[in-house]
Short mmCIF file of C-alpha atoms and ligand atoms in Angstrom, two decimals:
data_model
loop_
_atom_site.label_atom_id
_atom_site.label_comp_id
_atom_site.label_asym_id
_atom_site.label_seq_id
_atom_site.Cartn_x
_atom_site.Cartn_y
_atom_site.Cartn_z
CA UNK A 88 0.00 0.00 0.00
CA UNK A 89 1.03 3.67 -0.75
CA UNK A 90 2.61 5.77 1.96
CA UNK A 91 0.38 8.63 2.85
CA UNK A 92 2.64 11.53 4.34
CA UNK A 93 1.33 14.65 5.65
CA UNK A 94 3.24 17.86 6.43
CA UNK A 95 4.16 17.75 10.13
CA UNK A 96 1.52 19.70 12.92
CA UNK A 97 2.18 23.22 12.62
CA UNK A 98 4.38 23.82 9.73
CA UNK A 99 2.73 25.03 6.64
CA UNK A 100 3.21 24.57 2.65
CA UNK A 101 3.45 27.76 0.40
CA UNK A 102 2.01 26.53 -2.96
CA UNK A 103 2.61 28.74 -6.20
CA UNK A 104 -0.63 30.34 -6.08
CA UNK A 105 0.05 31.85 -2.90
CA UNK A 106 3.55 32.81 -2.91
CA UNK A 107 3.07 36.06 -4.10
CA UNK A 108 2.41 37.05 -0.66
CA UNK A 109 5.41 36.35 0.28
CA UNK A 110 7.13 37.90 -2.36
CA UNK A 111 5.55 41.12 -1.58
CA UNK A 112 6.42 41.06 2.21
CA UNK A 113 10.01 39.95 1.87
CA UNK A 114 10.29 43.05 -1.18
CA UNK A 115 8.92 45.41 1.36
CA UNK A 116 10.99 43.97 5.04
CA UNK A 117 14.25 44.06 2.80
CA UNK A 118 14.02 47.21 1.04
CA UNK A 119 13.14 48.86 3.96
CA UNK A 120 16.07 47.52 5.89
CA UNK A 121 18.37 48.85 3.69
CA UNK A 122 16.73 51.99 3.39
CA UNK A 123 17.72 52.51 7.08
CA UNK A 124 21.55 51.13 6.23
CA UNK A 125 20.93 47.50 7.67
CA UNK A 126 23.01 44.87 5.79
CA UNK A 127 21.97 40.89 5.42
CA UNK A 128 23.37 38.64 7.03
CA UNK A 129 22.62 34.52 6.77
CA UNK A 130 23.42 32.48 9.65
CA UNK A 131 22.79 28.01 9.90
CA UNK A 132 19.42 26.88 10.68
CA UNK A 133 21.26 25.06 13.66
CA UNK A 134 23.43 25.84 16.88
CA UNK A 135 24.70 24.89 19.23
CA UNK A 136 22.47 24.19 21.83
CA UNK A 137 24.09 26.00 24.28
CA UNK A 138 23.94 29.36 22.32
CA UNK A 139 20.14 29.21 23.24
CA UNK A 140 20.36 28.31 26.48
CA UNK A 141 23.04 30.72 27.39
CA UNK A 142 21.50 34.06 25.58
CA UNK A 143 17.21 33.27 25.88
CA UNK A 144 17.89 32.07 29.26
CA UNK A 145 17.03 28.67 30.70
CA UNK A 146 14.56 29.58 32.43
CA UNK A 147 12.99 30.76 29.45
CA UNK A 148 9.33 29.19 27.40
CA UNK A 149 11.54 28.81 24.73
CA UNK A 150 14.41 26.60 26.34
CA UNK A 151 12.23 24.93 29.12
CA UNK A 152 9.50 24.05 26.52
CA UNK A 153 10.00 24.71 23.03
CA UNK A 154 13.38 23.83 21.61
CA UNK A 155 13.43 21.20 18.80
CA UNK A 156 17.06 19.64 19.45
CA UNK A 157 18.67 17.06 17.37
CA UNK A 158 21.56 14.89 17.25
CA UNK A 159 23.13 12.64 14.91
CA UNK A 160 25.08 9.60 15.31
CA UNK A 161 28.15 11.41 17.46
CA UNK A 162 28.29 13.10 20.12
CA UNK A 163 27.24 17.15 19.92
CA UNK A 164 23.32 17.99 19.87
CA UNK A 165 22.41 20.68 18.20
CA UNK A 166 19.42 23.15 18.28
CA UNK A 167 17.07 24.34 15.50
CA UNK A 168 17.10 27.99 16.13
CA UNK A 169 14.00 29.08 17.76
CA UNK A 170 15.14 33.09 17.14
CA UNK A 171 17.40 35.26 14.92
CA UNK A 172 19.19 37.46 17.71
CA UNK A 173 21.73 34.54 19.26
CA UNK A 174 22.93 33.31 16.19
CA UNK A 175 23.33 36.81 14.50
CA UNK A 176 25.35 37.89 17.36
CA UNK A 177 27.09 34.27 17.91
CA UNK A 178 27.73 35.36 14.09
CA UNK A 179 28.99 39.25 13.85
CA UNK A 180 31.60 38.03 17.17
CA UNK A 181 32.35 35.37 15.50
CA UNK A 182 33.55 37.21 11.92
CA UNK A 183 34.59 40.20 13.26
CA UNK A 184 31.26 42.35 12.42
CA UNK A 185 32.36 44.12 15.46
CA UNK A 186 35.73 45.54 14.63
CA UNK A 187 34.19 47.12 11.61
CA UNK A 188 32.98 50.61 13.75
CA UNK A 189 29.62 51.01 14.98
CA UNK A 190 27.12 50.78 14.84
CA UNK A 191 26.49 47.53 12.97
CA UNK A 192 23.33 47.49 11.24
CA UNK A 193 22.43 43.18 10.28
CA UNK A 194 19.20 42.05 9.34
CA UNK A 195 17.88 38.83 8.08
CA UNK A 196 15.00 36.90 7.26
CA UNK A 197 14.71 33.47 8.45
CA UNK A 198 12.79 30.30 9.78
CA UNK A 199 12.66 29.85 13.50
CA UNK A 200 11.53 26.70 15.27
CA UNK A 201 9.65 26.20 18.11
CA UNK A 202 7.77 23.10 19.96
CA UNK A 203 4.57 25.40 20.71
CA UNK A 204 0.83 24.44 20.59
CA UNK A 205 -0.43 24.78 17.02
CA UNK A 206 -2.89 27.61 16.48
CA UNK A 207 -4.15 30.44 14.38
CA UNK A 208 -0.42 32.90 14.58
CA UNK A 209 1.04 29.92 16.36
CA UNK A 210 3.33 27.80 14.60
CA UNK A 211 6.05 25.48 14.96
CA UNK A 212 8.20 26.30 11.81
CA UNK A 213 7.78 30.14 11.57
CA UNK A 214 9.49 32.99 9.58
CA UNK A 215 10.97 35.91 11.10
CA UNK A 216 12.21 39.48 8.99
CA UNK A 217 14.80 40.74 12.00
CA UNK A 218 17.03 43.38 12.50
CA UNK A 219 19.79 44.24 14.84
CA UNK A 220 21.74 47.25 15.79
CA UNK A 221 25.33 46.95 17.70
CA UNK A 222 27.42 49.33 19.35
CA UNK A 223 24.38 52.35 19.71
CA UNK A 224 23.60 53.08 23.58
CA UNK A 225 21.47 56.18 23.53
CA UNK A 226 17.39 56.23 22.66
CA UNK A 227 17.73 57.82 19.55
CA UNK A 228 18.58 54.18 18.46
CA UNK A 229 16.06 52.24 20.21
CA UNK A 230 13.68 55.19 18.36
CA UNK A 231 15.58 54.62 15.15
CA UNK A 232 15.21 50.67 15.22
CA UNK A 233 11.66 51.29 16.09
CA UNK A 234 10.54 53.33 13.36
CA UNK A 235 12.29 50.64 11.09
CA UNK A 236 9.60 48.41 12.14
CA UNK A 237 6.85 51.18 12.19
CA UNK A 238 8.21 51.79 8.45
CA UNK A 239 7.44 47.89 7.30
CA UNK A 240 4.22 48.20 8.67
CA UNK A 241 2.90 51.18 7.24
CA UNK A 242 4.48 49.59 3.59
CA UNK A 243 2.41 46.78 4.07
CA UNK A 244 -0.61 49.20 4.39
CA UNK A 245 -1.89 47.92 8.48
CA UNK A 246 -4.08 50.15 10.20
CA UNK A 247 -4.66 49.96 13.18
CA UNK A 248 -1.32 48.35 14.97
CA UNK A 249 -0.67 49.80 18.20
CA UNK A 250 3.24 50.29 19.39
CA UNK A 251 3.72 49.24 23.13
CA UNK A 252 6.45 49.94 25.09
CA UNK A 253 8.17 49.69 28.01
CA UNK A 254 11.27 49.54 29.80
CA UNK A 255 12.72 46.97 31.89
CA UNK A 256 15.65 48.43 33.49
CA UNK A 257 18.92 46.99 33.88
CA UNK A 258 20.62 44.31 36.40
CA UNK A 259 21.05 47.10 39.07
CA UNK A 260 17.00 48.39 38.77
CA UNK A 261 15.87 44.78 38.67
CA UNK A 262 17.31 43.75 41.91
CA UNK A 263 14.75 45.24 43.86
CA UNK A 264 12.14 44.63 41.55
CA UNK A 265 12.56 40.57 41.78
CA UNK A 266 12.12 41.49 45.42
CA UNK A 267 9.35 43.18 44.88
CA UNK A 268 7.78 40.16 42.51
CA UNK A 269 8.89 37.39 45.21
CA UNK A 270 6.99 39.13 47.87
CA UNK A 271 3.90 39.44 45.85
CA UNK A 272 3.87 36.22 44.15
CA UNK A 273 5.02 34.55 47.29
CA UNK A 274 1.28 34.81 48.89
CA UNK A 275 0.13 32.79 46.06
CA UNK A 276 2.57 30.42 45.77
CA UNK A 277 -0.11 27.94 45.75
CA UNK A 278 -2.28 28.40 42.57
CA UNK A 279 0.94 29.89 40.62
CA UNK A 280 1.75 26.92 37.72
CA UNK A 281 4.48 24.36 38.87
CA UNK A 282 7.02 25.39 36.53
CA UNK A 283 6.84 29.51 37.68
CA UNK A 284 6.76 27.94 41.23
CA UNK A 285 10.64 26.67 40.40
CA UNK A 286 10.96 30.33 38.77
CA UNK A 287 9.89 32.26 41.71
CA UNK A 288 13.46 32.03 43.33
CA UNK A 289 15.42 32.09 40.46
CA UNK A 290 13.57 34.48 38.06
CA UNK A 291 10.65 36.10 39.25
CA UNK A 292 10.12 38.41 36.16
CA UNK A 293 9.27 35.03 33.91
CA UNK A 294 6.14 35.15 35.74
CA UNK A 295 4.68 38.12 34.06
CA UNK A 296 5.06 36.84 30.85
CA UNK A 297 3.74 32.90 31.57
CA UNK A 298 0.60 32.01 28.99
CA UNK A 299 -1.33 30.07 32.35
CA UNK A 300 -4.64 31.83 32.58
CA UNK A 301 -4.61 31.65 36.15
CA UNK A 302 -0.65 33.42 36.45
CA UNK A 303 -1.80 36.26 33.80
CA UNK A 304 -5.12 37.14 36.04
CA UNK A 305 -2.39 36.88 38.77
CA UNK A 306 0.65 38.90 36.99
CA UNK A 307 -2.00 42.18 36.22
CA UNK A 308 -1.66 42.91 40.24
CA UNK A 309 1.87 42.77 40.42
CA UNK A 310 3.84 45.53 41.02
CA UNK A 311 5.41 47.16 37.78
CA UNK A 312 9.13 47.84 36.71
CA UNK A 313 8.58 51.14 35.94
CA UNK A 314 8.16 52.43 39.66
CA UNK A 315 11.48 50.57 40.24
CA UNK A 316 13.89 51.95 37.33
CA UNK A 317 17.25 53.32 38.57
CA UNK A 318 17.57 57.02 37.66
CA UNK A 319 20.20 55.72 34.38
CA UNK A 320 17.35 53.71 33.03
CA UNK A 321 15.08 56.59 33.86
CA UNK A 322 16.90 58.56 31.56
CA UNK A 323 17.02 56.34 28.74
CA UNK A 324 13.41 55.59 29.03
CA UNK A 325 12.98 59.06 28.66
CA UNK A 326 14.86 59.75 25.92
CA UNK A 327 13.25 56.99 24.11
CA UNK A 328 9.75 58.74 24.50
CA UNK A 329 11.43 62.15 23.45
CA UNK A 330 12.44 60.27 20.13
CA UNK A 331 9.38 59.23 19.24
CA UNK A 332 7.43 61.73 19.60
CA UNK A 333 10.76 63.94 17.59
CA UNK A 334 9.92 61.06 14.57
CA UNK A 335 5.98 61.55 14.81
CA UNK A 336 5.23 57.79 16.56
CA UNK A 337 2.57 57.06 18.20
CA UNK A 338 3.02 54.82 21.32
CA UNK A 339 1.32 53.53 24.61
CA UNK A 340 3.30 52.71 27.41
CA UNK A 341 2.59 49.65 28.68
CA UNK A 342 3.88 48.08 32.17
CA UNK A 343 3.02 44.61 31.55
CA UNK A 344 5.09 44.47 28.50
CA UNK A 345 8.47 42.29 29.52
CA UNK A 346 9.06 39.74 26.91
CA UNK A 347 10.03 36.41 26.62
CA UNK A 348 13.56 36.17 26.34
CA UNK A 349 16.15 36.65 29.43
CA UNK A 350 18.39 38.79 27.54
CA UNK A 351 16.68 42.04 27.21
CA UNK A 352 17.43 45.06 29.24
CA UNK A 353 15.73 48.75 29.50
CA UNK A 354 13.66 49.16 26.56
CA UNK A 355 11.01 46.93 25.37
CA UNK A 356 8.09 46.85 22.72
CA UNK A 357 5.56 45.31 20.96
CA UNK A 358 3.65 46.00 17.71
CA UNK A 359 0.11 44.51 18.58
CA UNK A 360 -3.10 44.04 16.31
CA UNK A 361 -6.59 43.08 17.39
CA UNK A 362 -7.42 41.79 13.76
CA UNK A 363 -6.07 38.48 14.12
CA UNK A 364 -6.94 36.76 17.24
CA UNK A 365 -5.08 36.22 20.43
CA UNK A 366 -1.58 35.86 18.94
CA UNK A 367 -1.62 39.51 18.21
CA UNK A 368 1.80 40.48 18.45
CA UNK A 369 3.27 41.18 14.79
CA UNK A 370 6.78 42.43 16.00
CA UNK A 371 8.78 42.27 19.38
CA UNK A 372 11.91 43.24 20.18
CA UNK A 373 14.11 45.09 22.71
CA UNK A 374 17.67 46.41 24.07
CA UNK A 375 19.80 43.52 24.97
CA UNK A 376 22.83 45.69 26.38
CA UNK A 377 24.17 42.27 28.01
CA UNK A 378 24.07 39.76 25.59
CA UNK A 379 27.12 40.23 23.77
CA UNK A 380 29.29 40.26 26.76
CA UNK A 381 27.73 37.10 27.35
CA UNK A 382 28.76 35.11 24.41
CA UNK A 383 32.37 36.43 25.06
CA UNK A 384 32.86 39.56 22.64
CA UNK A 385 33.89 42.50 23.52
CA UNK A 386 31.04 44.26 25.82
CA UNK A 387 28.95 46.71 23.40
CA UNK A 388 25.09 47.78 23.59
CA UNK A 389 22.60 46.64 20.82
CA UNK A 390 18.88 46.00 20.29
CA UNK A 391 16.91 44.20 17.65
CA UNK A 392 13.20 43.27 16.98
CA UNK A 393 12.00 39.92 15.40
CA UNK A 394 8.58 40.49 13.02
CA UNK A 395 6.73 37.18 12.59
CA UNK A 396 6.06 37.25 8.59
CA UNK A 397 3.34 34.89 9.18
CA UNK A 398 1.42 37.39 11.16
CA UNK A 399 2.49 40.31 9.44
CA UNK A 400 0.85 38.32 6.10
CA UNK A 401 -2.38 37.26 8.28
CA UNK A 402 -3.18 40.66 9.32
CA UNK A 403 -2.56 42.01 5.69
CA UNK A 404 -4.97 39.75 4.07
CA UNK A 405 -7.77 40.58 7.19
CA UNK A 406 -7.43 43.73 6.64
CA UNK A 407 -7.55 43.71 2.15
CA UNK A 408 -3.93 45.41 2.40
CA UNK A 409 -2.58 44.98 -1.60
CA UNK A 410 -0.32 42.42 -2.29
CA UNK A 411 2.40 42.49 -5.32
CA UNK A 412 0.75 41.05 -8.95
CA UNK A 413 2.15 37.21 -9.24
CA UNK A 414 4.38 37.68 -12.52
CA UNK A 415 2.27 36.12 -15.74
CA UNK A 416 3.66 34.91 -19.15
CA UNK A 417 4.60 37.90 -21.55
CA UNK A 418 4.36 35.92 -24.79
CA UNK A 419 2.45 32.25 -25.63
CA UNK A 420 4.22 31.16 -28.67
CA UNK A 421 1.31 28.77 -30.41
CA UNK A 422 3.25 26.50 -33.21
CA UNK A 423 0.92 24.30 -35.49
CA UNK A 424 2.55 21.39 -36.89
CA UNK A 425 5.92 20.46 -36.25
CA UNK A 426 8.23 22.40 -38.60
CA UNK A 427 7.01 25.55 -36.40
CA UNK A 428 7.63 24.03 -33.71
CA UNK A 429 10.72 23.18 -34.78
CA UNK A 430 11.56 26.52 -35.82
CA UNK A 431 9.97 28.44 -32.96
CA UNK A 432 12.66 27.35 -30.57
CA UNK A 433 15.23 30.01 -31.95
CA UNK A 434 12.67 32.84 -31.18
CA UNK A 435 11.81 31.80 -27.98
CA UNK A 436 15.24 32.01 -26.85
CA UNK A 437 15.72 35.51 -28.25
CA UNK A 438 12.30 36.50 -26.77
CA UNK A 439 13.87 35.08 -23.52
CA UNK A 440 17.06 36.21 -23.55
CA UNK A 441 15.98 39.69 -23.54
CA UNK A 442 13.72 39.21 -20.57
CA UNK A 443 10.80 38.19 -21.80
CA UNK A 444 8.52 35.46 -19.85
CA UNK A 445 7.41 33.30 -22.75
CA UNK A 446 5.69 29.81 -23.08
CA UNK A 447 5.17 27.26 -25.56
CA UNK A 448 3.24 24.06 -25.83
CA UNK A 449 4.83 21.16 -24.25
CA UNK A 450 2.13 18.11 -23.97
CA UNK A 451 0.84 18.20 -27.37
CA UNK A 452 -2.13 20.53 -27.13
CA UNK A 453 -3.80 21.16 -30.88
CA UNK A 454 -3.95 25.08 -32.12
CA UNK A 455 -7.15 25.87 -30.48
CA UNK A 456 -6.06 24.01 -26.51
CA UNK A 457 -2.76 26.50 -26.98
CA UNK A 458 -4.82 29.45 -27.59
CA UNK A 459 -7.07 28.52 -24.45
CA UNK A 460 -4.48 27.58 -22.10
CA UNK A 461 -2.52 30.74 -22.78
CA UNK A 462 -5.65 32.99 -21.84
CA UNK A 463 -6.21 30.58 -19.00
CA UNK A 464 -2.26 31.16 -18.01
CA UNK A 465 -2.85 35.40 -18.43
CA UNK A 466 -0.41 35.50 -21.45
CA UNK A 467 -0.20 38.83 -22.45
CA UNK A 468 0.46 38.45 -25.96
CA UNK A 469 -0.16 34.79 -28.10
CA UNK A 470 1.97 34.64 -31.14
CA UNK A 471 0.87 31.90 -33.51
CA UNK A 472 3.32 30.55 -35.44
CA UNK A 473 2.24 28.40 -38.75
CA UNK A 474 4.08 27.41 -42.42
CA UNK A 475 2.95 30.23 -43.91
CA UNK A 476 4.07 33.04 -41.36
CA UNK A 477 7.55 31.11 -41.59
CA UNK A 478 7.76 31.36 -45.10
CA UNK A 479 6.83 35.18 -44.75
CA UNK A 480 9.25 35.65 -41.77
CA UNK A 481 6.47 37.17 -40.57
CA UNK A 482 3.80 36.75 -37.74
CA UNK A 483 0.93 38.14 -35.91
CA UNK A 484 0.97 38.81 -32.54
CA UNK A 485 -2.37 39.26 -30.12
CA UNK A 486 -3.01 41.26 -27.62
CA UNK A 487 -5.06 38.79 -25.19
CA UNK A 488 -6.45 41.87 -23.50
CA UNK A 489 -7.65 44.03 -26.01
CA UNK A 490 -7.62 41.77 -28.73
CA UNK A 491 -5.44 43.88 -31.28
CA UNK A 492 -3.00 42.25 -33.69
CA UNK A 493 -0.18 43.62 -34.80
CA UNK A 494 2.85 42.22 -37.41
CA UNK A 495 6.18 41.37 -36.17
CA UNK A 496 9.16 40.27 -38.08
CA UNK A 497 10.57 36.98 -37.57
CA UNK A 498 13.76 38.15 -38.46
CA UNK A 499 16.21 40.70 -37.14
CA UNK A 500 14.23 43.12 -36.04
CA UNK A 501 11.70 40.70 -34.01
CA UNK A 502 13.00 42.27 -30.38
CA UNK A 503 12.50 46.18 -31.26
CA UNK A 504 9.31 44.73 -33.18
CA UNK A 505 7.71 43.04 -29.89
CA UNK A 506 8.55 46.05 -27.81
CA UNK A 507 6.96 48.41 -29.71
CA UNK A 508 3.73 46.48 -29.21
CA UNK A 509 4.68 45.23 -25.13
CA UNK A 510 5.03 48.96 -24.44
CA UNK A 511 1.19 49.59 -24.72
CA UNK A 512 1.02 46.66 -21.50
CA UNK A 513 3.89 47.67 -19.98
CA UNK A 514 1.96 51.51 -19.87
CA UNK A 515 -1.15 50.09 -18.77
CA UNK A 516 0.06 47.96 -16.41
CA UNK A 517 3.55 48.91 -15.03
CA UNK A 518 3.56 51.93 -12.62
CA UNK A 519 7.21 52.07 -11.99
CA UNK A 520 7.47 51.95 -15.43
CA UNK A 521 4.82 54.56 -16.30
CA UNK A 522 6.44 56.84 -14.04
CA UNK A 523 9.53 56.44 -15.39
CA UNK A 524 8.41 57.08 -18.67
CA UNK A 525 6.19 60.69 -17.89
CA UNK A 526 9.39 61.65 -15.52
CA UNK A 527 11.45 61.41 -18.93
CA UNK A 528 8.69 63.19 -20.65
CA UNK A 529 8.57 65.93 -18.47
CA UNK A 530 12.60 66.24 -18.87
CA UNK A 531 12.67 66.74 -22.41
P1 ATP B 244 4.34 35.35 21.61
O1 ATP B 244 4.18 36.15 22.84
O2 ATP B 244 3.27 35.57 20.59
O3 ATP B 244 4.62 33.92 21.90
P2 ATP B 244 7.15 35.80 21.54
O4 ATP B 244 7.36 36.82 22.58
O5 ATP B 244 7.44 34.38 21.85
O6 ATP B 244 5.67 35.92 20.93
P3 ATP B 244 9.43 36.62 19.96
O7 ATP B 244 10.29 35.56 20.43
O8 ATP B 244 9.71 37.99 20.39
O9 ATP B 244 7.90 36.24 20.21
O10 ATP B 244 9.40 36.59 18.36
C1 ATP B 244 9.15 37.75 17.58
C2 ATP B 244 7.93 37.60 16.71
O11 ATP B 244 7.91 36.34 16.05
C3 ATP B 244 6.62 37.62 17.46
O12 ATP B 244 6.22 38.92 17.74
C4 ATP B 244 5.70 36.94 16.48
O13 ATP B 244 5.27 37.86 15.48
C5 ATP B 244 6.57 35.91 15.86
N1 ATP B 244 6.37 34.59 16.50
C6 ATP B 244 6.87 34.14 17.67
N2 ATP B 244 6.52 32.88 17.90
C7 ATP B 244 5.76 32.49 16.84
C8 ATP B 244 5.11 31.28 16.46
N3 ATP B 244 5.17 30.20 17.22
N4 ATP B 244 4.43 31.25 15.28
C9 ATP B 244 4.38 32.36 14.48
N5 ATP B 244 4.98 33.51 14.78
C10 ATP B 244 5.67 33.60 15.94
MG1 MG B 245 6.25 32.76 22.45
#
């Protein structure tokens, strides 16, 4: 009997007729990037293990709960990266990023795994558009990295997606803050979840971010970071507002806000939506003025976000934001009988080699199958190729939209022939290109 294989829970297939979407959200995350001088960087889709536990903390969702690691016959396990930040860092220490002056600007797009409950925005193999700035301490780059962000959502046309932030202060504020959280969550030791019972002692701010219904209706009474910030972080936090308001951002700051990754410090934030359900957070990120130090470079500040592209695509389509136009066939060469199709192999390679998207028959379709399949494919132009237009060097080619038909050579000037008559699509349908041309226009 046949083997019936389906994909595994919570990853998902991107089939052709969907992929456009993608397309047009990895166009918009990288192009913005660079506007705001961020360079890609590629990193392996596995680490060491200890990278993860080291840098997202192991007390962590992510390391307690979610990591998919894997071995193979040998000794060293290794961990399918569940984020972008440790391995980027791991990465610009590792290849001297660092020693190029700062600040480093990296970003990268990228799959992330992680061994969560399937659900609507909840997946286990999940795509992340990150960036990450090194060697910037002041707010003006914590406002900078945040309008980055703001930038790729406004390209992708959301309404409606509300900046949070907050600041979580650094190792010196937080000491009396996990004092604070022991003694509150300490009277309710009881009903607090078994593993943020083991937390309590050794990392009492993981309780404000634990998904337990019971902890979250108990975390909204706990006292806040905010009255606890050292007058440093104070500063900073500040500053930060200052920023945005300097760039025109919106924001709403929001105490509850911590994250849930150990290695953040001071500022924190969150891009939420209401459109798509409970997992509402499109992009999270944060100062992490420690981390570096941690995997043994050379102590510097930086901050990064991570934007989940699946949500980021979710709350596009909910909300009927545009998407790029999949590409469709330029030209549908149609050969009848098999001299022209013989012959019609040399024009299709000049058609292609200047750029052109063309397709010919290759299962045996008759005249009148071609000419339906190409309109079924959205060829913009059918040109039908017979004995007597080869004997003429000569052929017709139709405009599928309009139905016009105009004479191309088959001879040496079949490229300036086929542009004269793509230009009239290329104006209706191009707007870069439109633009282009009434900017020359206007020149001359
Ligand atoms: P959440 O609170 O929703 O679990 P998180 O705090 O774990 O998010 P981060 O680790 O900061 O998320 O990752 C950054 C972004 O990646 C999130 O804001 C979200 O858009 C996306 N993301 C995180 N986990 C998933 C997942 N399992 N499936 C799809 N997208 C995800
Ligand atoms: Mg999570």
């Amino acid at each position: 009997m046949a083997l019936s294989v389906q994909r595994p829970k919570g990853t998902q297939d991107v089939v052709p007729s969907e992929v456009y979407k993608w397309h047009t959200v990895e166009h918009i995350v990288k192009d913005t990037a660079e506007q705001f001088g961020f360079r890609e960087i590629r990193i392996p889709t596995f680490e060491d293990t200890g990278l993860f536990v080291r840098s997202v903390g192991d007390t962590t969702d992510v390391v307690q709960k979610e990591m998919y690691t894997v071995s193979a016959t040998g000794d060293s396990t290794f961990t399918l990266r569940p984020e972008g930040t440790a391995g980027t860092i791991r990465a610009a220490i590792e290849n001297g990023l660092l020693n190029e002056g700062y600040p480093q600007k990296l970003f990268y797009i990228l799959s992330c795994f992680r061994h969560e409950k399937p659900q609507a925005g909840r997946l286990r193999e999940f795509h992340q558009f990150g960036c990450e700035m090194i060697g910037a301490e002041g707010p003006a780059a914590d406002a900078e990295l945040i309008a980055l962000a703001k930038s790729v959502i406004d390209r992708a046309g959301l309404k409606n997606v509300a900046l949070n932030i907050n600041s979580i202060g650094c190792p010196e504020c937080r000491a009396n803050y996990h004092k604070a959280l022991k003694n509150y969550f300490s009277q309710y030791k009881d009903k607090l979840c078994s593993t943020c019972q083991e937390r309590l002692e050794k990392n009492p701010m993981r309780l404000l971010d634990c998904k337990s219904e019971e902890d979250k209706a108990l975390a909204e009474k706990a006292p806040i970071i905010l009255d606890y910030l050292c007058p440093d972080c104070q500063k900073h936090f500040d500053g930060l507002k200052k920023n945005l308001k300097l760039m025109g951002i919106d924001y709403k700051i929001n105490p509850r806000i911590v994250r849930g990754l150990d290695y953040y410090t001071r500022t924190v934030f969150e891009f939420i939506t209401a459109d798509i359900g409970a997992q509402g957070t499109v992009c999270g990120g944060g100062r992490y003025d420690g981390l570096i130090e941690t995997l043994g470079g050379k102590p510097a500040p930086a901050l990064g976000f991570g934007m989940g592209l699946e949500r980021l695509i979710l709350t596009m389509q909910k909300q009927g934001c545009e998407f790029m136009e999949p590409k469709t066939c330029d030209i549908y060469i149609a050969a009848m009988g098999e001299r022209a199709a013989e012959e019609s192999m040399d024009i299709i390679s000049t058609l292609r080699s200047e750029g052109y998207f063309v397709e010919y028959d290759l299962v045996g379709r008759g005249l009148k199958a071609q000419m339906k399949y190409a309109d079924k494919i959205g060829a913009k132009y059918v040109m039908v190729l017979g004995d007597n237009e080869l004997d003429e060097r000569k052929a017709k080619v139709k405009n599928m939209k309009t139905g016009e038909q105009t004479e191309v050579s088959l001879g040496e000037t079949l490229l300036d022939d086929f542009a004269v008559c793509y230009y009239d699509t290329l104006m209706e349908e191009d707007e870069m290109f439109r633009g282009f041309v009434e900017a020359f226009v206007e020149k001359e």
